[in-house]
Amino acid sequence: MVKKVLKFGGTSVGTIERIEHVANIVKNEKSAGNDVIVVVSAMAGKTNELIQLSNKISNTFNKREFDVLISSGEQVTCALLAGALLKLKVKSKSWLNWQIPIITEGEHSNARIINMYTDQIDNFLKEKGVAIIPGFQGVSKNGDITTIGRGGSDATAVAIAKIFNTDTCEIYTDVDGVYSTDPNKIPVAKKIEKISYDEMLELSSLGAKVMQPSAVQTAMMYDIPLEVRSTFSNRKGTKILNQENIDYTKSVTGVAYSKDDAKITIIGVKDKPGVAANIFEPLSKAQINVDMVIQNISSDQKTTDITFTVKRIDVSKTKQILKNESKVDYKGIVENVNVAKISIVGAGMVSTPGVTYRMFRALADEKINILAISTSEIKLSVIIDERNTLDAIKKLHTVFDLD
Ligand code: ADP
Ligand code: ASP
Ligand code: MG
């Protein structure tokens, strides 16, 4: 007998038929003698629908009420799954976050789980019941409902695996594992058998939405092995674990992309000490995350252009701050929101020379212009024109032997 967390994502619980299918998976686990805690997301599309409803009231909808609203999709799936299990004669019960409670810290819509009370659920497991818990939701110390960021049910599942000390944490989704790139975009993508926490963290932070980054981070911190697998097939999934358990034959493990970024260029700033600090200080105070930065060499030694990337949703705020609060003089600001960030990730990059050159050559062969670059030990990201996204991913996938 083992103790398991099974997490089912939005598509997996997207219809009544699918919820009944999930109930059968859970029933089989129970029949095999396992203790089971289930975490569910809202039905696919539901959370987006709820966000749109709030936008119809106001674009500055109250933050507390926003979390009450957008966490409600998970309440529906919890109850439906518990009901489906009871119909199959499996003892089962759902809890909402505040009934357990799952305590969070931090701002609304982006809170972190810091603790969870275990008594009720432990007792129910002892009575051989299946506990159903909503992902994504929490409650703050002063009793307000919170949510823990989009895709946050993954983080709920990992937190439960840690706090209940379970033997496995299985992430059931609509693909049968983590692939070398999004299999729904690039059909030749290959399933990865094992991937390290570090690589998965880079891939998910850089756009591979199959796992939520903060869930991977927690799993890495506490060394909780994860398995990503399909709700709709019995095929083996992908294990996410410690690097020591992996042999690297390839320099690159995966290619990720995101269209969340925008490029901003400040033209004609004075080329003197302190300018960059004066530009980025007010942005940092406003919690705007600057990713890549390039400073052009000035031809006249007097002025220069500074280019950087921020999240697309932060573009107008960034421009406003540069106009109103910056102590820096400049001639103009140019923005480009039609860009994509393409990244290659691989722990094998550390020991393979020439990966950078091969990436740049591959993109040049496709006549794709690189607008900005950033690197770390196990990843290389470039900003390119959004139109070239698919071509770039396909080419890099081939060049690094991932097809
Ligand atoms: P869930 O609702 O189950 O949490 P998500 O939609 O959050 O599922 O994540 C699964 C999706 O992630 C897949 O349908 C796939 O399109 C996308 N995806 C992006 N990159 C990858 C990748 N490298 N491997 C697998 N899936 C990926
Ligand atoms: N339902 C939430 C979302 O759509 C949480 C999740 O799916 O993990 O972001
Ligand atoms: Mg998800």
Coordinates of C-alpha atoms and ligand atoms in Angstrom, one line a residue:
M1 CA 0.0 0.0 0.0
V2 CA 1.2 3.5 -0.9
K3 CA -0.1 7.0 -0.2
K4 CA -0.6 9.0 -3.4
V5 CA -1.6 12.4 -4.5
L6 CA -3.3 12.4 -7.9
K7 CA -3.9 15.8 -9.5
F8 CA -6.3 16.2 -12.4
G9 CA -6.0 19.3 -14.6
G10 CA -8.8 21.2 -16.3
T11 CA -9.2 19.1 -19.5
S12 CA -9.2 15.9 -17.4
V13 CA -12.3 17.2 -15.6
G14 CA -13.7 19.2 -18.5
T15 CA -16.9 17.3 -18.9
I16 CA -19.2 15.0 -16.9
E17 CA -18.0 12.0 -18.9
R18 CA -14.4 12.9 -18.1
I19 CA -15.1 13.4 -14.4
E20 CA -16.7 9.9 -14.4
H21 CA -13.6 8.6 -16.2
V22 CA -11.4 10.2 -13.5
A23 CA -13.6 8.6 -10.8
N24 CA -12.7 5.2 -12.4
I25 CA -9.0 5.9 -12.3
V26 CA -9.3 6.9 -8.6
K27 CA -11.4 3.8 -7.9
N28 CA -8.8 1.5 -9.4
E29 CA -6.1 3.1 -7.2
K30 CA -8.3 2.6 -4.2
S31 CA -9.0 -1.0 -5.2
A32 CA -5.2 -1.6 -5.4
G33 CA -5.1 -0.8 -1.7
N34 CA -3.6 2.8 -1.9
D35 CA -4.4 5.8 0.2
V36 CA -5.5 8.5 -2.2
I37 CA -5.8 12.3 -1.9
V38 CA -7.1 13.9 -5.1
V39 CA -6.5 17.5 -6.2
V40 CA -8.7 18.9 -9.0
S41 CA -8.6 22.0 -11.2
A42 CA -11.7 23.8 -12.5
M43 CA -13.2 22.5 -15.7
A44 CA -11.2 23.6 -18.7
G45 CA -11.9 27.2 -19.6
K46 CA -13.9 27.9 -16.4
T47 CA -11.3 30.1 -14.7
N48 CA -10.9 32.2 -17.8
E49 CA -14.7 32.6 -18.1
L50 CA -14.9 33.8 -14.4
I51 CA -12.1 36.3 -15.1
Q52 CA -14.1 37.6 -18.1
L53 CA -17.1 38.0 -15.9
S54 CA -15.2 40.2 -13.4
N55 CA -13.9 42.3 -16.4
K56 CA -17.5 43.0 -17.3
I57 CA -18.0 44.6 -13.9
S58 CA -14.7 46.4 -13.8
N59 CA -11.1 46.2 -15.1
T60 CA -10.0 47.0 -11.5
F61 CA -12.3 44.5 -9.9
N62 CA -11.7 44.2 -6.1
K63 CA -8.8 41.8 -5.4
R64 CA -10.4 40.0 -2.5
E65 CA -13.6 39.4 -4.4
F66 CA -11.7 38.4 -7.5
D67 CA -10.1 35.5 -5.6
V68 CA -13.5 34.5 -4.2
L69 CA -14.8 34.4 -7.8
I70 CA -12.0 32.7 -9.7
S71 CA -11.5 30.0 -7.0
S72 CA -15.1 28.9 -7.4
G73 CA -14.5 26.6 -10.5
E74 CA -12.6 24.2 -8.3
Q75 CA -15.5 23.9 -5.8
V76 CA -17.7 22.6 -8.7
T77 CA -15.2 19.9 -9.8
C78 CA -14.5 18.8 -6.2
A79 CA -18.2 18.1 -5.5
L80 CA -18.8 16.5 -8.9
L81 CA -15.9 14.1 -8.5
A82 CA -16.9 13.2 -4.9
G83 CA -20.4 12.6 -6.2
A84 CA -19.1 10.4 -9.1
L85 CA -17.0 8.3 -6.7
L86 CA -20.0 7.9 -4.3
K87 CA -22.0 6.7 -7.2
L88 CA -19.3 4.0 -7.8
K89 CA -19.6 3.1 -4.1
V90 CA -16.2 4.5 -3.2
K91 CA -16.2 6.3 0.1
S92 CA -15.3 9.9 -0.7
K93 CA -15.6 13.5 0.5
S94 CA -14.7 16.9 -0.7
W95 CA -13.3 19.8 1.3
L96 CA -12.9 23.5 0.4
N97 CA -9.7 25.2 1.3
W98 CA -11.1 27.1 4.3
Q99 CA -12.6 23.9 5.8
I100 CA -9.2 22.1 5.9
P101 CA -7.8 24.9 6.1
I102 CA -5.0 25.5 3.5
I103 CA -3.2 28.6 4.8
T104 CA -1.5 31.0 2.4
E105 CA 0.6 34.1 2.6
G106 CA 1.2 36.9 0.1
E107 CA -0.9 39.0 -2.2
H108 CA -4.2 38.0 -3.7
S109 CA -4.1 36.0 -6.9
N110 CA -0.4 35.2 -6.3
A111 CA -0.4 33.8 -2.7
R112 CA 1.8 30.9 -1.5
I113 CA 0.7 27.9 0.5
I114 CA 2.6 28.0 3.9
N115 CA 0.7 25.4 5.9
M116 CA -2.2 23.0 5.9
Y117 CA -4.1 21.3 8.7
T118 CA -4.0 17.5 8.3
D119 CA -6.3 16.1 11.1
Q120 CA -9.6 15.8 9.2
I121 CA -8.0 14.4 6.1
D122 CA -5.8 11.9 7.9
N123 CA -8.8 10.7 9.8
F124 CA -10.7 10.2 6.6
L125 CA -7.8 8.3 5.0
K126 CA -7.7 6.1 8.1
E127 CA -11.4 5.4 7.5
K128 CA -10.4 4.3 3.9
G129 CA -12.0 7.3 2.3
V130 CA -10.8 9.2 -0.7
A131 CA -10.2 12.9 0.1
I132 CA -10.9 15.4 -2.7
I133 CA -9.3 18.8 -2.4
P134 CA -9.6 21.8 -4.7
G135 CA -6.4 23.0 -6.3
F136 CA -5.5 26.7 -6.6
Q137 CA -7.3 27.9 -3.5
G138 CA -6.2 28.9 -0.1
V139 CA -7.2 31.1 2.8
S140 CA -5.1 33.9 4.4
K141 CA -4.4 34.2 8.1
N142 CA -7.1 36.8 8.4
G143 CA -9.7 34.5 6.7
D144 CA -9.8 35.8 3.2
I145 CA -10.0 33.4 0.3
T146 CA -6.9 33.5 -1.9
T147 CA -5.6 31.9 -5.1
I148 CA -2.1 30.9 -5.8
G149 CA -1.4 31.9 -9.4
R150 CA -2.7 30.5 -12.7
G151 CA -2.0 26.8 -13.1
G152 CA -1.7 26.7 -9.3
S153 CA -3.4 23.3 -8.8
D154 CA 0.0 21.8 -9.5
A155 CA 1.4 23.7 -6.6
T156 CA -1.4 22.6 -4.4
A157 CA -0.7 18.9 -5.3
V158 CA 3.0 19.3 -4.5
A159 CA 2.3 21.1 -1.2
I160 CA 0.0 18.2 -0.2
A161 CA 2.6 15.6 -1.2
K162 CA 5.0 17.4 1.1
I163 CA 2.7 18.0 4.1
F164 CA 1.1 14.6 4.0
N165 CA 4.4 12.9 3.2
T166 CA 2.9 10.9 0.4
D167 CA 4.9 8.3 -1.6
T168 CA 4.0 9.7 -5.0
C169 CA 2.7 12.9 -6.6
E170 CA 1.1 12.2 -10.0
I171 CA 0.1 15.0 -12.3
Y172 CA -2.6 13.8 -14.7
T173 CA -3.1 16.0 -17.7
D174 CA -4.1 16.0 -21.4
V175 CA -0.6 14.9 -22.8
D176 CA 1.2 11.8 -21.7
G177 CA 4.2 13.5 -20.2
V178 CA 6.7 16.3 -20.6
Y179 CA 7.9 16.5 -24.3
S180 CA 10.9 18.1 -25.9
T181 CA 8.6 20.9 -26.9
D182 CA 4.8 21.4 -26.9
P183 CA 3.4 18.3 -28.7
N184 CA 0.3 20.2 -29.6
K185 CA 2.4 22.7 -31.6
I186 CA 5.2 20.5 -33.0
P187 CA 4.0 16.9 -33.7
V188 CA 7.5 15.5 -33.9
A189 CA 8.1 16.4 -30.2
K190 CA 9.4 13.5 -28.2
K191 CA 8.4 12.4 -24.8
I192 CA 11.1 12.7 -22.1
E193 CA 11.4 9.8 -19.8
K194 CA 13.2 11.6 -17.0
I195 CA 13.9 15.3 -16.5
S196 CA 15.7 17.1 -13.7
Y197 CA 13.9 19.7 -11.5
D198 CA 16.3 22.4 -12.7
E199 CA 15.5 21.7 -16.4
M200 CA 11.8 21.4 -15.7
L201 CA 11.8 24.7 -13.8
E202 CA 13.6 26.5 -16.7
L203 CA 11.2 25.0 -19.3
S204 CA 8.1 25.8 -17.3
S205 CA 9.3 29.3 -16.4
L206 CA 10.0 29.9 -20.1
G207 CA 6.6 28.9 -21.3
A208 CA 6.1 25.1 -21.1
K209 CA 2.8 25.2 -19.3
V210 CA 2.6 21.5 -18.7
M211 CA 3.9 22.2 -15.1
Q212 CA 3.5 25.3 -13.1
P213 CA 7.0 26.8 -12.2
S214 CA 6.3 27.3 -8.5
A215 CA 5.1 23.7 -8.1
V216 CA 8.4 22.5 -9.6
Q217 CA 10.3 24.8 -7.4
T218 CA 8.7 23.4 -4.2
A219 CA 9.2 19.8 -5.5
M220 CA 12.9 20.6 -6.0
M221 CA 13.3 22.3 -2.6
Y222 CA 12.0 19.2 -0.8
D223 CA 13.1 16.6 -3.3
I224 CA 9.6 15.3 -4.1
P225 CA 9.6 13.2 -7.3
L226 CA 6.8 14.0 -9.7
E227 CA 5.2 12.1 -12.5
V228 CA 3.4 13.8 -15.3
R229 CA 1.1 11.4 -17.1
S230 CA -2.1 11.2 -19.2
T231 CA -5.6 10.9 -17.9
F232 CA -6.6 9.4 -21.3
S233 CA -4.0 6.7 -21.8
N234 CA -2.1 4.2 -19.7
R235 CA 1.3 5.0 -21.2
K236 CA 4.2 5.7 -19.0
G237 CA 4.6 9.4 -18.2
T238 CA 7.6 11.6 -17.4
K239 CA 9.5 11.5 -14.1
I240 CA 10.7 14.8 -12.7
L241 CA 13.4 14.2 -10.2
N242 CA 16.9 14.9 -8.9
Q243 CA 19.6 15.3 -11.5
E244 CA 21.8 12.5 -10.1
N245 CA 19.3 10.0 -11.5
I246 CA 19.7 11.1 -15.1
D247 CA 22.2 10.4 -17.8
Y248 CA 22.7 13.1 -20.3
T249 CA 23.3 12.1 -23.9
K250 CA 22.1 15.3 -25.4
S251 CA 23.1 18.9 -24.9
V252 CA 19.6 20.2 -25.2
T253 CA 16.6 18.5 -23.5
G254 CA 13.8 20.8 -24.6
V255 CA 12.7 23.9 -26.5
A256 CA 10.1 26.3 -24.9
Y257 CA 8.5 29.5 -26.1
S258 CA 6.3 32.2 -24.7
K259 CA 4.5 35.2 -26.1
D260 CA 4.3 37.1 -22.8
D261 CA 7.2 39.4 -23.4
A262 CA 7.6 42.8 -25.0
K263 CA 10.8 44.7 -26.1
I264 CA 11.3 48.4 -25.2
T265 CA 14.1 50.6 -26.5
I266 CA 15.0 53.9 -24.9
I267 CA 16.7 56.0 -27.6
G268 CA 19.4 58.6 -27.1
V269 CA 20.2 58.3 -23.4
K270 CA 23.4 59.9 -22.1
D271 CA 26.2 57.4 -22.0
K272 CA 27.5 58.0 -18.4
P273 CA 27.7 56.1 -15.1
G274 CA 24.4 55.7 -13.2
V275 CA 22.1 55.9 -16.2
A276 CA 21.1 52.3 -16.2
A277 CA 20.5 52.3 -12.5
N278 CA 18.3 55.4 -12.8
I279 CA 16.2 53.7 -15.5
F280 CA 15.7 50.4 -13.7
E281 CA 15.3 51.6 -10.1
P282 CA 11.8 53.0 -10.5
L283 CA 10.8 49.9 -12.5
S284 CA 12.0 47.6 -9.8
K285 CA 10.2 49.7 -7.2
A286 CA 7.0 49.2 -9.2
Q287 CA 7.5 45.4 -9.2
I288 CA 8.2 45.4 -12.9
N289 CA 10.4 42.5 -13.8
V290 CA 13.1 43.3 -16.4
D291 CA 14.4 40.2 -18.1
M292 CA 17.0 40.9 -20.9
V293 CA 19.0 44.1 -21.2
I294 CA 21.1 45.3 -24.1
Q295 CA 23.0 48.5 -24.3
N296 CA 24.2 49.5 -27.8
I297 CA 27.7 51.0 -28.1
S298 CA 27.4 54.7 -28.8
S299 CA 28.9 55.9 -32.0
D300 CA 29.5 59.4 -30.7
Q301 CA 30.5 58.3 -27.2
K302 CA 27.8 60.6 -25.9
T303 CA 24.4 58.9 -26.3
T304 CA 23.3 55.3 -26.4
D305 CA 20.2 53.2 -26.9
I306 CA 19.1 50.8 -24.1
T307 CA 16.8 47.9 -25.0
F308 CA 15.2 45.6 -22.5
T309 CA 12.3 43.2 -22.2
V310 CA 9.4 43.2 -19.7
K311 CA 6.2 41.2 -19.6
R312 CA 3.6 42.4 -22.1
I313 CA 1.1 43.2 -19.5
D314 CA 3.6 45.7 -18.0
V315 CA 4.3 47.7 -21.1
S316 CA 2.0 50.7 -20.5
K317 CA 3.0 50.9 -16.8
T318 CA 6.7 50.8 -17.8
K319 CA 6.3 53.6 -20.3
Q320 CA 4.3 55.7 -17.9
I321 CA 7.1 55.3 -15.2
L322 CA 9.8 56.1 -17.7
K323 CA 7.9 59.3 -18.7
N324 CA 6.9 60.5 -15.3
E325 CA 9.3 59.2 -12.7
S326 CA 12.6 58.6 -14.5
K327 CA 15.5 60.9 -13.8
V328 CA 17.0 60.1 -17.2
D329 CA 16.8 62.2 -20.3
Y330 CA 16.2 60.5 -23.6
K331 CA 15.0 61.2 -27.2
G332 CA 12.3 58.6 -27.4
I333 CA 10.8 55.2 -26.5
V334 CA 10.0 52.5 -29.0
E335 CA 8.1 49.4 -28.0
N336 CA 7.6 46.1 -29.8
V337 CA 5.0 43.7 -28.4
N338 CA 5.0 41.4 -31.4
V339 CA 7.9 39.3 -30.2
A340 CA 8.3 35.8 -28.9
K341 CA 10.9 34.3 -26.5
I342 CA 12.4 31.0 -27.7
S343 CA 14.5 29.1 -25.3
I344 CA 16.6 25.9 -25.4
V345 CA 17.1 24.2 -22.1
G346 CA 19.4 21.3 -21.1
A347 CA 21.6 20.3 -18.2
G348 CA 23.9 18.8 -20.9
M349 CA 24.7 22.3 -22.2
V350 CA 27.1 22.7 -19.3
S351 CA 29.5 20.2 -20.7
T352 CA 29.0 20.8 -24.4
P353 CA 30.8 23.6 -26.1
G354 CA 29.3 25.4 -29.1
V355 CA 25.6 25.2 -28.2
T356 CA 25.3 29.0 -28.4
Y357 CA 26.9 29.2 -31.8
R358 CA 24.7 26.3 -33.1
M359 CA 21.6 28.0 -31.9
F360 CA 22.5 31.3 -33.6
R361 CA 23.6 29.6 -36.8
A362 CA 20.3 27.6 -36.9
L363 CA 18.3 30.8 -36.6
A364 CA 20.4 32.6 -39.2
D365 CA 19.9 29.7 -41.7
E366 CA 16.1 30.4 -41.3
K367 CA 16.7 34.1 -41.8
I368 CA 15.4 34.8 -38.3
N369 CA 16.7 37.9 -36.7
I370 CA 17.7 37.8 -33.0
L371 CA 16.5 40.9 -31.1
A372 CA 17.9 40.1 -27.6
I373 CA 19.7 37.3 -25.9
S374 CA 19.9 36.0 -22.4
T375 CA 21.8 32.9 -21.0
S376 CA 22.2 30.9 -17.8
E377 CA 24.1 27.8 -17.2
I378 CA 21.4 25.5 -18.6
K379 CA 19.4 27.7 -20.8
L380 CA 19.7 30.1 -23.7
S381 CA 16.8 32.4 -24.7
V382 CA 16.4 34.7 -27.6
I383 CA 13.7 37.3 -28.5
I384 CA 12.6 37.1 -32.1
D385 CA 9.7 38.4 -34.2
E386 CA 6.5 36.6 -33.2
R387 CA 5.8 35.6 -36.8
N388 CA 8.8 33.3 -36.8
T389 CA 7.9 31.4 -33.6
L390 CA 7.0 28.0 -35.1
D391 CA 9.8 28.0 -37.7
A392 CA 12.3 28.8 -35.0
I393 CA 11.1 26.0 -32.7
K394 CA 11.0 23.4 -35.5
K395 CA 14.5 24.3 -36.6
L396 CA 16.0 24.2 -33.1
H397 CA 14.2 21.0 -32.4
T398 CA 15.9 19.4 -35.5
V399 CA 19.3 21.0 -35.0
F400 CA 19.6 19.7 -31.5
D401 CA 18.5 16.1 -32.4
L402 CA 15.2 16.3 -30.7
D403 CA 12.9 15.2 -33.5
Ligands
ADP1 P1 -3.7 20.9 -17.0 O1 -5.0 21.6 -17.3 O2 -3.9 19.4 -17.0 O3 -3.0 21.5 -15.9 P2 -2.2 22.4 -18.9 O4 -2.9 23.0 -20.1 O5 -1.8 23.4 -17.8 O6 -2.9 21.1 -18.4 O7 -0.8 21.8 -19.4 C1 -0.8 20.8 -20.4 C2 -0.5 21.4 -21.8 O8 0.9 21.9 -21.8 C3 -0.5 20.5 -22.9 O9 -1.8 20.4 -23.5 C4 0.5 21.1 -23.9 O10 -0.1 21.8 -25.0 C5 1.3 22.1 -23.1 N1 2.7 22.0 -23.2 C6 3.6 23.1 -23.4 N2 4.8 22.6 -23.5 C7 4.8 21.3 -23.2 C8 5.9 20.3 -23.2 N3 7.2 20.6 -23.3 N4 5.5 19.0 -22.9 C9 4.2 18.7 -22.7 N5 3.2 19.6 -22.8 C10 3.5 20.9 -23.1
ASP2 N1 -8.1 26.6 -12.5 C1 -6.9 27.3 -12.3 C2 -6.4 28.0 -13.6 O1 -7.0 27.8 -14.6 C3 -5.8 26.5 -11.7 C4 -5.3 25.3 -12.5 O2 -5.9 25.0 -13.5 O3 -4.3 24.7 -12.1 O4 -5.4 28.6 -13.6
MG3 MG -1.8 23.2 -15.7

